Tab-separated table of C-alpha atoms and ligand atoms in Angstrom:
chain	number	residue	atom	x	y	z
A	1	UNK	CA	36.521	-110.289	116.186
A	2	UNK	CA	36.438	-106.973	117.787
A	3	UNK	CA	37.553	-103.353	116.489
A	4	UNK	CA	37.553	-101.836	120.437
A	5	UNK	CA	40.063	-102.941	122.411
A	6	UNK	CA	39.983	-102.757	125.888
A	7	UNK	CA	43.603	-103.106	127.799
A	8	UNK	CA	43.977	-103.480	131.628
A	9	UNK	CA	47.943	-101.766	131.837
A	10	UNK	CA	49.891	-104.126	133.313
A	11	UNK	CA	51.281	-101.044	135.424
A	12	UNK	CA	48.634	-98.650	136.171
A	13	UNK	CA	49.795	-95.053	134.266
A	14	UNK	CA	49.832	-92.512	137.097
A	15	UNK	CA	48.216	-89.284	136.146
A	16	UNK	CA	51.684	-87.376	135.152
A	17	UNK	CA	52.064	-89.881	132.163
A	18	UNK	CA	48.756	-90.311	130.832
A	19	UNK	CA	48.521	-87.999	127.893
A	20	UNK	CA	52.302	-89.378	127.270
A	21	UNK	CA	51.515	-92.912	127.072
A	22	UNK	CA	48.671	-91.674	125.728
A	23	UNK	CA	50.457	-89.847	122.355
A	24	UNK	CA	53.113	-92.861	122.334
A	25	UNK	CA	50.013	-95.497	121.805
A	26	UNK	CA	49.243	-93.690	118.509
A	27	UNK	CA	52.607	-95.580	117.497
A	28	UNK	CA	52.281	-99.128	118.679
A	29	UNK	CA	50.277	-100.121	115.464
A	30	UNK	CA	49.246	-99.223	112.432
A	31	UNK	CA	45.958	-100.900	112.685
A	32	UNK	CA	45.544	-98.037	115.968
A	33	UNK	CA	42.614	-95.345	114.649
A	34	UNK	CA	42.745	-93.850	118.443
A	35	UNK	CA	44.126	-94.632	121.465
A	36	UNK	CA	42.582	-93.794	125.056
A	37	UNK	CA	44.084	-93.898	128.606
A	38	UNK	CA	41.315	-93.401	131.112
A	39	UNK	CA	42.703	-90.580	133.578
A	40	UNK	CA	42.528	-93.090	136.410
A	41	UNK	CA	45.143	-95.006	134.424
A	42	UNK	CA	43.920	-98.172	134.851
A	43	UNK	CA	42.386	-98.685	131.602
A	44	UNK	CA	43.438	-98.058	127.920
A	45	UNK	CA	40.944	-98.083	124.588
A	46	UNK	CA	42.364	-98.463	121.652
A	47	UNK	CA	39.958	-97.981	118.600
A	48	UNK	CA	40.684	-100.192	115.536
A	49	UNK	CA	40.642	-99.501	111.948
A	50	UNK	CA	39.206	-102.663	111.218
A	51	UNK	CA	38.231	-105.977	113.311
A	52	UNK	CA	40.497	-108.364	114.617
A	53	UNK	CA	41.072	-111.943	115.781
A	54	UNK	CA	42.568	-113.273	118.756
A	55	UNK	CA	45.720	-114.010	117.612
A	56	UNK	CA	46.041	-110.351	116.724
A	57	UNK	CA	44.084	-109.315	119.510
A	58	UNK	CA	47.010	-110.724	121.788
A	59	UNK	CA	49.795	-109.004	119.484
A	60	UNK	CA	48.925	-105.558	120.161
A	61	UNK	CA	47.916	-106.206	123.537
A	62	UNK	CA	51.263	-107.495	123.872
A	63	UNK	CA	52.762	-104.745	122.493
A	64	UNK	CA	50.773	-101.947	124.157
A	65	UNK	CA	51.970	-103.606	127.162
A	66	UNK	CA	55.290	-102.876	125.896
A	67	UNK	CA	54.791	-99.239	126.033
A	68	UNK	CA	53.330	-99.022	129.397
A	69	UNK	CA	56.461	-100.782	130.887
A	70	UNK	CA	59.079	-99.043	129.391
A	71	UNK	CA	57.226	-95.622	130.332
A	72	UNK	CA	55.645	-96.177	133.866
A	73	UNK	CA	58.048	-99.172	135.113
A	74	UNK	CA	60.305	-96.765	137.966
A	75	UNK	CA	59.071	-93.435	136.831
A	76	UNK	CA	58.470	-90.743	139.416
A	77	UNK	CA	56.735	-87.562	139.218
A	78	UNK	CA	58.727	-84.621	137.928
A	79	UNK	CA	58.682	-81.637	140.087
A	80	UNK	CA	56.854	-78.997	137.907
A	81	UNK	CA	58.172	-76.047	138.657
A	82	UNK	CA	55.962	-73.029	137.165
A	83	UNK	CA	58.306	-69.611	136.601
A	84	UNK	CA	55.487	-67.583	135.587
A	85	UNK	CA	51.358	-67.748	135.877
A	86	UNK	CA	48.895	-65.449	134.136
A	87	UNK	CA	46.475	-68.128	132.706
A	88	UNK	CA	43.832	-66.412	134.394
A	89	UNK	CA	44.335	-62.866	132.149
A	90	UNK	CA	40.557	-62.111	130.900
A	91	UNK	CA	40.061	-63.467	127.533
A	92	UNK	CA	37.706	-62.533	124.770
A	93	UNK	CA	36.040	-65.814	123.276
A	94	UNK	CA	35.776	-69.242	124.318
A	95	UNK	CA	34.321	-71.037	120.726
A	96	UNK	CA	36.516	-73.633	119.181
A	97	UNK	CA	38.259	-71.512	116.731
A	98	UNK	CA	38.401	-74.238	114.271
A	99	UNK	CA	34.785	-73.728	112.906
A	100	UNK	CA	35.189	-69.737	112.024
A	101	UNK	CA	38.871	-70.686	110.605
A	102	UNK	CA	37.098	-73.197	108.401
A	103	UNK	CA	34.960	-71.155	107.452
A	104	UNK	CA	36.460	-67.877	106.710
A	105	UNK	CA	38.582	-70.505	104.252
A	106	UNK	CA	41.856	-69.043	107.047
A	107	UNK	CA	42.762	-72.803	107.036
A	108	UNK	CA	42.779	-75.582	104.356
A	109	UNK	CA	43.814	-78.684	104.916
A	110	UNK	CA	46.271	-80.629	102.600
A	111	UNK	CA	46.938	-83.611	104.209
A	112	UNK	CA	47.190	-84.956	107.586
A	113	UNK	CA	48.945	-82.233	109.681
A	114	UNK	CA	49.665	-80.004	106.423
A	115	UNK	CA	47.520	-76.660	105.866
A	116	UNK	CA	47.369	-73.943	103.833
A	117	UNK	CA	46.715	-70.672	105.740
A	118	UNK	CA	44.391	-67.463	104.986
A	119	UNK	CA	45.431	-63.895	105.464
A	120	UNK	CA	44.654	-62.952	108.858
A	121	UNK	CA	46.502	-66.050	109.991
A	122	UNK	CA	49.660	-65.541	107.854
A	123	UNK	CA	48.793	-61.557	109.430
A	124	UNK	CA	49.318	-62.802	112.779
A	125	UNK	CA	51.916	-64.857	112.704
A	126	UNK	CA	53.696	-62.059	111.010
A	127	UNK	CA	52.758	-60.039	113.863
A	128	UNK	CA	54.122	-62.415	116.260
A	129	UNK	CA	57.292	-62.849	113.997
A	130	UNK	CA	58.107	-58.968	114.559
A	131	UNK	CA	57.770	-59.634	118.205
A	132	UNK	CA	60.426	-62.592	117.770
A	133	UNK	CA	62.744	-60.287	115.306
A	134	UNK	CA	62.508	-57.954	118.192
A	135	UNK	CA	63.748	-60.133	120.962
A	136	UNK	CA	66.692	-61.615	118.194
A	137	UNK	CA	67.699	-57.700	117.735
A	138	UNK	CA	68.170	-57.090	121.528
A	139	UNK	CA	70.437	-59.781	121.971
A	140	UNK	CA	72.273	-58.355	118.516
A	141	UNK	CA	71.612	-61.487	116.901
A	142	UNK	CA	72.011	-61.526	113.332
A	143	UNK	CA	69.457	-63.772	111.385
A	144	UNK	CA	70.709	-67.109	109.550
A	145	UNK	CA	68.666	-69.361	107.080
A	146	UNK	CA	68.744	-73.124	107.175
A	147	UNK	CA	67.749	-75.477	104.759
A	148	UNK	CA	64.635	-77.280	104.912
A	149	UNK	CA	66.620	-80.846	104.742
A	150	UNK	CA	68.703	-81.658	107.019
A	151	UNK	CA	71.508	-84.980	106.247
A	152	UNK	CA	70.887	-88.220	107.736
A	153	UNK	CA	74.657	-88.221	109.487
A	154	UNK	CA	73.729	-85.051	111.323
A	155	UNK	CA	71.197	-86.136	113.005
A	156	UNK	CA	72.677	-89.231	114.059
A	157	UNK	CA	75.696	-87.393	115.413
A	158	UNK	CA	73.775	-86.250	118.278
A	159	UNK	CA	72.018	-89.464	118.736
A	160	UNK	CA	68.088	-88.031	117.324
A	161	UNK	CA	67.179	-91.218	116.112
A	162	UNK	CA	67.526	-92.771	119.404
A	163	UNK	CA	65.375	-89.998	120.784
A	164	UNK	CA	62.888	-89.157	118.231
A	165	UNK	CA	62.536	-91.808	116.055
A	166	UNK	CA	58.541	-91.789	115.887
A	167	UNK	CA	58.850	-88.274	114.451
A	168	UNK	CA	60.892	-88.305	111.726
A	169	UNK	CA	60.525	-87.678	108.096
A	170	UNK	CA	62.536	-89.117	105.342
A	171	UNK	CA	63.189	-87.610	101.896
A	172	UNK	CA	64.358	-89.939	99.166
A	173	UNK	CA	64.274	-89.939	95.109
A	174	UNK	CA	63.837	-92.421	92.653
A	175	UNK	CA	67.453	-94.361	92.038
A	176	UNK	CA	69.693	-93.090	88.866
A	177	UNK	CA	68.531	-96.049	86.439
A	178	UNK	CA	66.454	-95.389	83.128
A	179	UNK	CA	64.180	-98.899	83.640
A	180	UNK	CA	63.428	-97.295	87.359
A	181	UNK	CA	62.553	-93.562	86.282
A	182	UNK	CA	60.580	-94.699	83.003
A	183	UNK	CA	58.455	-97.056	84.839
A	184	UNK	CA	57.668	-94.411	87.447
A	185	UNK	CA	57.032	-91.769	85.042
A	186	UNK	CA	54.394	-94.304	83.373
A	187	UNK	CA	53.010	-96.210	86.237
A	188	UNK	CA	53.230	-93.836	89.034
A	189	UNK	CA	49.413	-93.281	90.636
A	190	UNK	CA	47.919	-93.075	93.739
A	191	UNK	CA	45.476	-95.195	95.706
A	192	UNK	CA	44.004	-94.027	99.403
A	193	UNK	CA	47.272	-94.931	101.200
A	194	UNK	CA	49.838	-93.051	98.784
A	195	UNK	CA	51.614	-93.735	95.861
A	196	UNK	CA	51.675	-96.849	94.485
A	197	UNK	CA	55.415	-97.281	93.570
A	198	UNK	CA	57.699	-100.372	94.868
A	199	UNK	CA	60.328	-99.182	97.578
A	200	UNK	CA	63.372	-100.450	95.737
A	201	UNK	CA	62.472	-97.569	93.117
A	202	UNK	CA	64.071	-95.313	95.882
A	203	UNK	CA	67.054	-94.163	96.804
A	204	UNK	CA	68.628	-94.484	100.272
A	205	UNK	CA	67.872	-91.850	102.430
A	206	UNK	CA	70.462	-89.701	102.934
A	207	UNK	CA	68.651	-86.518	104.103
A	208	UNK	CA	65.235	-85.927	106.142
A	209	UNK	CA	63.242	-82.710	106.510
A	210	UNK	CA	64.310	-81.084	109.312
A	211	UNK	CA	62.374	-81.350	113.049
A	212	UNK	CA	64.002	-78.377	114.569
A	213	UNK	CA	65.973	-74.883	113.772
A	214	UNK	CA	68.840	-74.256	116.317
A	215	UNK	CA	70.539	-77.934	115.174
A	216	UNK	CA	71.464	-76.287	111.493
A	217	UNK	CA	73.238	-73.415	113.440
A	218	UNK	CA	75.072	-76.225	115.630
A	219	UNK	CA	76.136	-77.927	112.808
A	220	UNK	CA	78.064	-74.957	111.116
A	221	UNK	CA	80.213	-74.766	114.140
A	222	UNK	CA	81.202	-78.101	114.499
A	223	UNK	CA	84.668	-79.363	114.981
A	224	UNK	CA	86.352	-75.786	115.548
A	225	UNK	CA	86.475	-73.135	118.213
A	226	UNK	CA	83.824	-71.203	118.495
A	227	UNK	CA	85.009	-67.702	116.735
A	228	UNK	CA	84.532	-65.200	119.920
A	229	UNK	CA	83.826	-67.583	122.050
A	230	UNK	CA	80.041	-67.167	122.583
A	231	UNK	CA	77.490	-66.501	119.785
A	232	UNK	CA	73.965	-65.206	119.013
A	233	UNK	CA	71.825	-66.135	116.384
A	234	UNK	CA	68.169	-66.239	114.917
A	235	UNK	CA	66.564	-68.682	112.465
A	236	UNK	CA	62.908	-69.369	111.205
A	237	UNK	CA	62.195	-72.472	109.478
A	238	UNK	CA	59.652	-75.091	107.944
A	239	UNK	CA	59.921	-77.646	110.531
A	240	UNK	CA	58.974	-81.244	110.410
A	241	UNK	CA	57.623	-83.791	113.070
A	242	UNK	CA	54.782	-86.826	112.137
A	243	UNK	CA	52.562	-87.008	114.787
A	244	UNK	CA	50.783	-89.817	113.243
A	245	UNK	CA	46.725	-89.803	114.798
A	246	UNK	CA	47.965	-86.658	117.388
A	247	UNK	CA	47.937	-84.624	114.323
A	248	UNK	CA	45.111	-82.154	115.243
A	249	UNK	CA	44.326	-79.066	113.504
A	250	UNK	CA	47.056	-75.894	113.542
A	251	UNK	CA	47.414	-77.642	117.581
A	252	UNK	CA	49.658	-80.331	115.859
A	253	UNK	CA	51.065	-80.323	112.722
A	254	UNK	CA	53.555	-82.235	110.657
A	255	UNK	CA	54.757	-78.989	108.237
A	256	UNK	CA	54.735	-76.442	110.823
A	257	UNK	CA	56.923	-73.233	111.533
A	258	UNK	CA	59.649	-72.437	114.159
A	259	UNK	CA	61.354	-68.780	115.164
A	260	UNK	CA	64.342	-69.252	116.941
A	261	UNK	CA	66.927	-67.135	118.970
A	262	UNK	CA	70.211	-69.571	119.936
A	263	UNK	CA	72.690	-68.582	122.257
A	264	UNK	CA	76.269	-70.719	122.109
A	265	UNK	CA	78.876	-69.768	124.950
A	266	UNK	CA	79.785	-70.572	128.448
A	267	UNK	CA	77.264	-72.379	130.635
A	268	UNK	CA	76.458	-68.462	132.377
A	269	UNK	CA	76.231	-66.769	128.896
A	270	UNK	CA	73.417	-69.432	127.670
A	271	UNK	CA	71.513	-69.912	130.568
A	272	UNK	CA	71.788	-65.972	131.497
A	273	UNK	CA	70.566	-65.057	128.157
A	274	UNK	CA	67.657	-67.985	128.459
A	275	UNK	CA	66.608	-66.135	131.059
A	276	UNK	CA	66.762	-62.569	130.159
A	277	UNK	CA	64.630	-63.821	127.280
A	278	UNK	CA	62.162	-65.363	129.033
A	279	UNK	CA	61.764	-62.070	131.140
A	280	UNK	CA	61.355	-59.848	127.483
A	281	UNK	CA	58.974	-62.116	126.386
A	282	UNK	CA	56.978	-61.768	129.503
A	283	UNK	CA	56.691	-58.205	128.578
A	284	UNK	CA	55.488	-58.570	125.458
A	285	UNK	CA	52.829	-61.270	126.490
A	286	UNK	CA	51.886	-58.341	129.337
A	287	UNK	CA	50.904	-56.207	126.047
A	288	UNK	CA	48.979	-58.399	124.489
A	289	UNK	CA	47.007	-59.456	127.541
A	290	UNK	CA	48.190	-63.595	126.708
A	291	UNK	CA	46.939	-65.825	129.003
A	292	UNK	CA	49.257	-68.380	129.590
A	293	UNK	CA	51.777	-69.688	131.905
A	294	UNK	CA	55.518	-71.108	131.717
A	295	UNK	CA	56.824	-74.253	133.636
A	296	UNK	CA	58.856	-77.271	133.420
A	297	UNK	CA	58.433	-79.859	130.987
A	298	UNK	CA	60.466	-82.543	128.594
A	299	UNK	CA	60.787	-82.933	125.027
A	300	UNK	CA	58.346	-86.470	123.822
A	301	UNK	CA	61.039	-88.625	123.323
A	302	UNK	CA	60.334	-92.384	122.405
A	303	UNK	CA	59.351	-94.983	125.048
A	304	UNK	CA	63.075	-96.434	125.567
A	305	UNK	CA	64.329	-93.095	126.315
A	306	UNK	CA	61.787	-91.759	127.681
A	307	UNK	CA	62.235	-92.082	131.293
A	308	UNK	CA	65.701	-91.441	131.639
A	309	UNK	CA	65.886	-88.300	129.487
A	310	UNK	CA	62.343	-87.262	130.954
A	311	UNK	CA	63.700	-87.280	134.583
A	312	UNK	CA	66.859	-85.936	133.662
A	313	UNK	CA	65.165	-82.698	131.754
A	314	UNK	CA	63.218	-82.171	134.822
A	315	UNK	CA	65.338	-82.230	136.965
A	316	UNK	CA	68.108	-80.027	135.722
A	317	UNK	CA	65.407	-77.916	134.391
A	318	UNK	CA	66.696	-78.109	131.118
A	319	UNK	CA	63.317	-77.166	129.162
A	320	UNK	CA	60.379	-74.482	130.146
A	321	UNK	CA	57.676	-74.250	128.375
A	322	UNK	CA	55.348	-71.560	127.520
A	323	UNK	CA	51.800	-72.727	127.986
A	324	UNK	CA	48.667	-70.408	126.159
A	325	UNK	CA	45.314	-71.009	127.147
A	326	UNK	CA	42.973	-72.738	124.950
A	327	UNK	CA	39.534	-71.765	126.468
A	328	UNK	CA	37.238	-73.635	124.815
A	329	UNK	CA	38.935	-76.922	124.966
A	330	UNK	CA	39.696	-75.733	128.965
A	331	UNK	CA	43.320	-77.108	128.564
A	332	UNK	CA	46.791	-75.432	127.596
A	333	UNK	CA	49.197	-75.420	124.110
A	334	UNK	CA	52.763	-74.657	124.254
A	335	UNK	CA	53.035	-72.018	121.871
A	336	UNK	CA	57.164	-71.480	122.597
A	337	UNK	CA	60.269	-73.051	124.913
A	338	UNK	CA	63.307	-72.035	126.541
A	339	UNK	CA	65.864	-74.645	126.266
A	340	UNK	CA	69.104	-75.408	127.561
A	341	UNK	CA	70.877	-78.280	125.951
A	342	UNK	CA	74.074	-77.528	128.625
A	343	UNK	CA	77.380	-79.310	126.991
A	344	UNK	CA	75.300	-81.859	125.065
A	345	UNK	CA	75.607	-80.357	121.120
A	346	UNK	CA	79.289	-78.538	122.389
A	347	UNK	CA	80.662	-82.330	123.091
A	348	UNK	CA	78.430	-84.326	120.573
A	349	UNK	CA	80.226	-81.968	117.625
A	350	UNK	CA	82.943	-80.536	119.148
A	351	UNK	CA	82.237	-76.957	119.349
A	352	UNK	CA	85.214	-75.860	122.004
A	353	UNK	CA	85.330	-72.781	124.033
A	354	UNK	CA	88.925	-70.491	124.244
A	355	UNK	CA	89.922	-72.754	127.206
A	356	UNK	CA	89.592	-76.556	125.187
A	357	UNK	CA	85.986	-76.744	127.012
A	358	UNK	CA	82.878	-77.786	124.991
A	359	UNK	CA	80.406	-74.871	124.404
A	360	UNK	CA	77.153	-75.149	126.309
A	361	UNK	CA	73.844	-74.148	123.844
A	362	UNK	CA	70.529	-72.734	124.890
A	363	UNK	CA	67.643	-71.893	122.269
A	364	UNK	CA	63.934	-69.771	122.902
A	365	UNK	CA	61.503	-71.282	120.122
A	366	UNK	CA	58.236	-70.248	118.986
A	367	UNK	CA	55.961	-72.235	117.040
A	368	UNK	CA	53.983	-69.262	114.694
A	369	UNK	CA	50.975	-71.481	113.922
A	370	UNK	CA	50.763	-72.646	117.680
A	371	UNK	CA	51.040	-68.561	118.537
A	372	UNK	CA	48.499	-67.423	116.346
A	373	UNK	CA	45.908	-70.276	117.020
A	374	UNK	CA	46.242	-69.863	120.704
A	375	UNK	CA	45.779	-66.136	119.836
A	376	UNK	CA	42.847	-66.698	118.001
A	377	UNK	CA	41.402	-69.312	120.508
A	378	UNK	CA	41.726	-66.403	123.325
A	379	UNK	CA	40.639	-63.591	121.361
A	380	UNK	CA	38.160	-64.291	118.662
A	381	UNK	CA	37.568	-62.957	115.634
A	382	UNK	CA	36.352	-59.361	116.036
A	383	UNK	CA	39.730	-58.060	115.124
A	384	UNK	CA	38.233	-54.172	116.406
A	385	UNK	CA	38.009	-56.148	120.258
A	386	UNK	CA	42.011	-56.655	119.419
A	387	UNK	CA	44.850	-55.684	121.455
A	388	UNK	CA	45.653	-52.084	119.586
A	389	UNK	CA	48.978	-52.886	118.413
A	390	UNK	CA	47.604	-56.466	116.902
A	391	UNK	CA	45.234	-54.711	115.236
A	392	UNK	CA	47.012	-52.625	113.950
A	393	UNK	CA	49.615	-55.203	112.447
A	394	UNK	CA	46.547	-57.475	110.503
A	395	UNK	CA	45.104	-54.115	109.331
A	396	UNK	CA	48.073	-53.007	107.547
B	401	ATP	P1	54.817	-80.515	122.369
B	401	ATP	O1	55.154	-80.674	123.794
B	401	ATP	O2	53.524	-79.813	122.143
B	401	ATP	O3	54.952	-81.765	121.573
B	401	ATP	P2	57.524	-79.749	121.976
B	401	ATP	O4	57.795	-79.613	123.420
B	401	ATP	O5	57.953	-80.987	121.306
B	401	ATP	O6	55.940	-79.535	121.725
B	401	ATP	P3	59.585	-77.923	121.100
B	401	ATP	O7	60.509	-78.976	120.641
B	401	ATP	O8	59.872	-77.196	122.354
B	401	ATP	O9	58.079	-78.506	121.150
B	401	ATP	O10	59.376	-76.914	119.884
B	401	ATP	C1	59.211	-75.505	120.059
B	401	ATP	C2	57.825	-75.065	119.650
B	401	ATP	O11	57.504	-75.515	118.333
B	401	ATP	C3	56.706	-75.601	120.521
B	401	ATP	O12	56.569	-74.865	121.701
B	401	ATP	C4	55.509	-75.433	119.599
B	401	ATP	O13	55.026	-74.106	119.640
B	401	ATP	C5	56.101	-75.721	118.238
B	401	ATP	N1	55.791	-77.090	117.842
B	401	ATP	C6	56.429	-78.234	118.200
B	401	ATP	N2	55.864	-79.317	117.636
B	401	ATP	C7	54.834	-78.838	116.881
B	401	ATP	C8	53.858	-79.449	116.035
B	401	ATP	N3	53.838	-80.770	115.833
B	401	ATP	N4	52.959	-78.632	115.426
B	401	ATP	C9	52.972	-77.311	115.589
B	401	ATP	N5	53.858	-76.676	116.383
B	401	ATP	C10	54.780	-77.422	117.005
B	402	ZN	ZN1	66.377	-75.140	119.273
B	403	MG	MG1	56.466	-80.312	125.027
């Protein structure tokens, strides 16, 4: 009986997919605490939430082998292609921000991935919102709000449940029956893993909570033309994705928050507009004195897509990412992406240009939790040692 496991990958990960493999491990099994994928590749820990025998031992070994196939078997290194680099801007502290955050009582945690946030957080992200609102207004985009749910047949119409089906979260309700909602209201507790009550109390699911923005906008305009022919919008919404044991402080969260500015139009208006965003934002990141960078990257999506869709993102650079600098960790966060989806959502739901043509989308995204940790992690707490105009928005 053993609660380390220690897995010789019957493919050795090459360095590119090790913190992929990596997050998809945290999946394989429920019995997974934490998994760990040496950076030579050739070796993977998994830590176990309780013993196990040989039989079981075998299982997960099994399917851990699984993972490493479908992800390394044939994969080749993207070509990371890096637009812009300023991650070595002078910043102001290098402590773990998690330990004054704590502190300061800035960040509570709920659950797993859910927090409640202080005032100078909520102050920041604010701040970084009016930076967002900014960008929205030069592109004359109007705002829109979205509902935190999001139905079932949506999502399947453009195929996220083959992509992202780690990630999801369902929303159900007890069934319509008397015998059901009485022995609920009476029996209903919780133990350490949840509540107590019997699946078949619940409905189907016909609606999850929503993992991204721009798809609610997408949505509204299917199976018409588009009115004008292109379209700007803006959106900021509660978004959803379980990260099961990746979860890590306001780095990864399963409730967090997304600002978005979506462009729908010809293939030149989206990816035109991608761009002339990406070059406003650089401006504003200039202000503030970010340190960050933005390159090429792909969206996580699940083992059996992953290679295909990974190689395919990267190589009609179809997603940038804007990388802040976590000092005291020495690594990177994305904080925000520019995306270009080309004809995919245009065909999927039938969004058609004047000329019969499926609409190509784009969205920039921000994540405001991810914006104002990095923030914090780069400048500290001293709000006086702030950039002027950041000061000046928490002191108001
Ligand atoms: P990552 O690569 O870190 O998993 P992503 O590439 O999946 O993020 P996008 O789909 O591009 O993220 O979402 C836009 C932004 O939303 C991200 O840049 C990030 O700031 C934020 N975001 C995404 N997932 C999370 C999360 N689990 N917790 C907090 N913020 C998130
Ligand atoms: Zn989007
Ligand atoms: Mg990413």
């Amino acid at each position: 009986m053993t609660d380390t496991l220690e897995i010789t990958p019957a493919l050795p990960i090459p360095e590119f997919l090790v913190g992929e493999v990596r997050s998809k491990l945290a999946y394989v099994d429920e019995t997974i605490r934490k998994a760990e994928v040496a950076i030579s590749g050739n070796r993977i820990t998994l830590h176990l939430e309780q013993a196990v025998d040989a039989a079981l031992e075998a299982e997960l070994t099994a399917k851990v082998q699984r993972v490493v196939t479908a992800m390394v078997k044939g994969a080749f290194k993207p070509k990371v292609q890096v637009l812009e680099d300023y991650l070595d801007r002078p910043v102001l502290y290098a402590e773990d921000p998690n330990t004054e955050l704590l502190q300061r009582g800035e960040m509570h945690q709920e659950t797993n991935g859910v927090y409640t946030l202080g005032p100078l957080v909520t102050r920041l992200m604010e701040y970084f919102e009016a930076q967002f609102l900014d960008l929205a207004d030069s592109f004359g985009a109007p705002p829109y709000r979205f509902p935190t749910l999001i139905p079932a047949q949506y999502l399947q119409r453009v195929d996220y449940f083959r992509a992202f089906p780690h990630s999801l979260t369902f929303v159900t309700h007890l069934r319509e029956d008397l015998d059901v909602i009485d022995s609920f209201s009476q029996h209903a507790a919780c133990d350490e893993h949840g509540l107590n009550t019997a699946p078949d109390s619940f409905s189907k699911i016909q609606a999850l909570l929503s993992p991204a923005v721009c798809y609610h906008l997408y949505f509204a305009l299917a199976d018409k033309p588009l009115p004008g022919g292109k379209l700007a919008a803006t959106s900021v919404g509660n978004c959803f994705r379980y990260e099961s044991s990746n979860l890590v402080s306001l780095e990864r969260l399963w409730n967090f928050t997304m600002r978005e500015v979506i462009f729908v139009g010809p293939k030149e208006y989206v990816l035109d507009n991608r761009e002339t965003a990406r070059n406003r934002m650089r401006d504003v990141f200039e202000r503030i004195g970010l340190a960050y960078r933005v390159e090429s990257a792909n969206d996580p999506f699940f083992i059996g897509e992953f290679r295909k869709q990974a190689a395919f993102q990267s190589a009609f650079q179809l997603k940038y990412e804007i990388r802040a600098r976590l000092p005291f960790k020495d690594s990177t966060l994305a904080v925000g992406s520019y995306n270009y989806h080309q004809d995919f959502f245009g065909r999927s739901l039938n969004i058609t240009l004047e000329d019969g043509s499926p609409a190509h989308t784009g969205c920039v995204a921000f994540g405001l939790e991810r914006m104002a940790y990095a923030f914090l992690a780069q400048f500290g707490f001293d709000v006086e040692q702030w950039p002027a105009e950041v000061r000046q928005a928490v002191k108001k």
